[in-house]
Amino acid sequence: MCGIVGYIGKRDAAPILMEGLHRLEYRGYDSAGLAVARNDKLQVIKTKGKVRDLERILPERIKGTTGIAHTRWATHGEPSDANAHPHTDATGRFAIVHNGIIENAGSLRAKLQASGVVFRSETDSEVIAHLLATFPTDKLEDSLRAVLKLVTGTYGIAVLDAQRPDSIVIARNGSPVVIGIGDHEMFVASDPAALVRHTQSVVHLDDGELAVVRADGYATSTLDGGATAKTPLTITWSDEAFDKGEFAHYMRKEIAEQPEAIRRTLSGRLEPRFQTTHIGGLEMAARELLEVKRIKILGCGSAFIAGSLGAHLIEQLARVPANAEPASEFRYRNPVIEQDTLYIAVSQSGETFDTLAAVQEVKRKGGRVLGIVNVVGSSIARECARGIYLHAGPEIAVVSTKTFTCTVVAFALLAIHLGRLKDLSTAQGARLLTALQALPDQVATILNQEARIATLARTFARYENAYFVGRAACYPIAMEGALKLKEISYLHAEAYPASELKHGPLALISPQTPTVVIMPRDDLYAKNLSTIEEIRARSGPTFVITQPGDPLPMNVDATIEVPKSEPALDPLLVSIPLQLLAYHVALARDRNIDQPRNLAKSVTVE
Ligand code: AGP
């Protein structure tokens, strides 16, 4: 999704902007560009394609110490040179880069055209550049304030004025922008990943805020001009954490990082003395937690799926009714917000627009909401104010892997905490804590089976359609397995509860349609054996993910075994082979694994 970078200081801006754009590549984009101010003029270079394409056309000696840059993910208008940002007004005095959507761009455009303005792109963003030219003031921030009063929609925006290169002005409404504080130099970005190499001290703008950023400082204010006070936050992620290291893909690196990432999610949160867990960020006393009658979990994509498994964990261990719903659906259906329900928003990036809007809807109606978020200081984390940080480290690949497992671990911590306030016995609590501590090593042993899974993946890569089935808490695992596979291999994959197979999907089982059956040796094992019989009877290839035990009573195409944990945590372990399966199928099909087509890491628009 679109990315913004800005620099103001003593150094040449262009190399810093280019490096920032490279850092944002993981988010998904289709064009890139930059504008640098020099001698009362703007040098604007932009192109359809990748940051390396921009690099190729960048004049060697592009000078100037103030600049803004952008990676665009097309919403209004196809990917093209003209639609790439920055956009400028007719005189070339103002340049803007914009993330978000200007909803009234059509009517603003018509008015500007009626007054003689000629547009050069099909984007909604270009109106902002032309409107700035209709409000030229001594202060760029005042011009931008006047423009933003006219626009409706969402924006994270950075503006440059050729005549005043001593500042960059930024503003936010629904799309993130942060300021990076350097030593007599300042950075601007839509994602801290772009500036972490230069500084770890950042200031996040809130919705409705604007900032004037100069080389030696910044001033934040509301859109009406009232000053606001901000406290800088320290980013703990190191620059190296953003590198691929020895791995061919970020996805593979992030799969391998899971044992360490899970250890970090668990760190300091186990209380063996009381057979429970301690979650510092929860900020809910036992009495408040005991008053919770229901739990509603909101998220999108893998975050929603991890939440679905989280709901199983909460119901199983704490006996509190819980369910998960896609945040994108929830926010539009005028949901009933109940005082005795606890809402939990799940998001890796903390910037997913639909999830953020759902949180705001819950809060507007007086509901309590916790966040389970990976990125510290992100919009959802700040909006929720309390919750659980994953501490999984940066996730760069578009597909979630380590943050999926760490989210499930965070739910397990919460479910045990709640359960121990209720009916979960000390013995059960102790067993679960031991099982949690064993998870990192167990994940590592599953990763050791990679060679076998890769061989199996080469067979799988020949199919065009696949089913993933599981029962109860393993149904979300089937959903996650199917989502991973379709995201990066483009193989069509569907997930069903195994019990639903005979209610329709069985019609499509054939030698050309394999089924992955997810079946730990739990109470439903025998039922899953019947499911396999149904598939085999239609000559469907069958791949089984299970645990060590008696051999299966029938022939299947392949079996992968994962170690046993506590029953509540078994689904987490069976999800690991599915990540490797998706990765190796995508590899065999020669796909762009880290940046799959049409997808963005963080979906910051509706
Ligand atoms: C997962 O592999 C995805 N690429 C996607 O479904 C993702 O989980 C979703 O967009 C939510 O993102 P978030 O966790 O950053 O909110």
PDB file of C-alpha atoms and ligand atoms in Angstrom, residues 300-303 346-349 352 398-400 483-484 487 603, ligand 1:
ATOM      1  CA  CYS A 300      -8.995  -8.779   8.960  1.00  0.00           C
ATOM      2  CA  GLY A 301      -7.423 -11.646   6.997  1.00  0.00           C
ATOM      3  CA  SER A 302      -4.986 -13.678   9.063  1.00  0.00           C
ATOM      4  CA  ALA A 303      -5.616 -11.436  12.071  1.00  0.00           C
ATOM      5  CA  VAL A 346      -6.176  -7.860  16.333  1.00  0.00           C
ATOM      6  CA  SER A 347      -3.680  -6.395  13.886  1.00  0.00           C
ATOM      7  CA  GLN A 348      -0.047  -7.028  12.986  1.00  0.00           C
ATOM      8  CA  SER A 349       0.528  -3.603  11.494  1.00  0.00           C
ATOM      9  CA  THR A 352      -5.454  -1.746   8.939  1.00  0.00           C
ATOM     10  CA  VAL A 398       3.095  -9.578   2.783  1.00  0.00           C
ATOM     11  CA  VAL A 399       1.853 -12.885   4.203  1.00  0.00           C
ATOM     12  CA  SER A 400       1.653 -13.233   7.958  1.00  0.00           C
ATOM     13  CA  LEU A 483      -5.255 -18.285   2.712  1.00  0.00           C
ATOM     14  CA  LYS A 484      -1.453 -18.684   2.782  1.00  0.00           C
ATOM     15  CA  GLU A 487      -1.944 -15.525  -1.411  1.00  0.00           C
ATOM     16  CA  VAL A 603      -4.314  -2.181   3.976  1.00  0.00           C
TER      17      VAL A 603
HETATM   18  C1  AGP B   1      -2.148 -12.375   5.750  1.00  0.00           C
HETATM   19  O1  AGP B   1      -1.253 -13.271   5.218  1.00  0.00           O
HETATM   20  C2  AGP B   1      -2.451 -11.176   5.036  1.00  0.00           C
HETATM   21  N1  AGP B   1      -1.593 -10.710   4.078  1.00  0.00           N
HETATM   22  C3  AGP B   1      -3.615 -10.313   5.447  1.00  0.00           C
HETATM   23  O2  AGP B   1      -4.742 -11.130   5.461  1.00  0.00           O
HETATM   24  C4  AGP B   1      -3.470  -9.582   6.803  1.00  0.00           C
HETATM   25  O3  AGP B   1      -3.476 -10.501   7.842  1.00  0.00           O
HETATM   26  C5  AGP B   1      -4.603  -8.549   6.951  1.00  0.00           C
HETATM   27  O4  AGP B   1      -4.552  -7.625   5.911  1.00  0.00           O
HETATM   28  C6  AGP B   1      -4.593  -7.838   8.293  1.00  0.00           C
HETATM   29  O5  AGP B   1      -3.415  -7.112   8.497  1.00  0.00           O
HETATM   30  P1  AGP B   1      -3.031  -6.574   9.925  1.00  0.00           P
HETATM   31  O6  AGP B   1      -2.771  -7.759  10.789  1.00  0.00           O
HETATM   32  O7  AGP B   1      -1.818  -5.724   9.718  1.00  0.00           O
HETATM   33  O8  AGP B   1      -4.198  -5.791  10.445  1.00  0.00           O
END
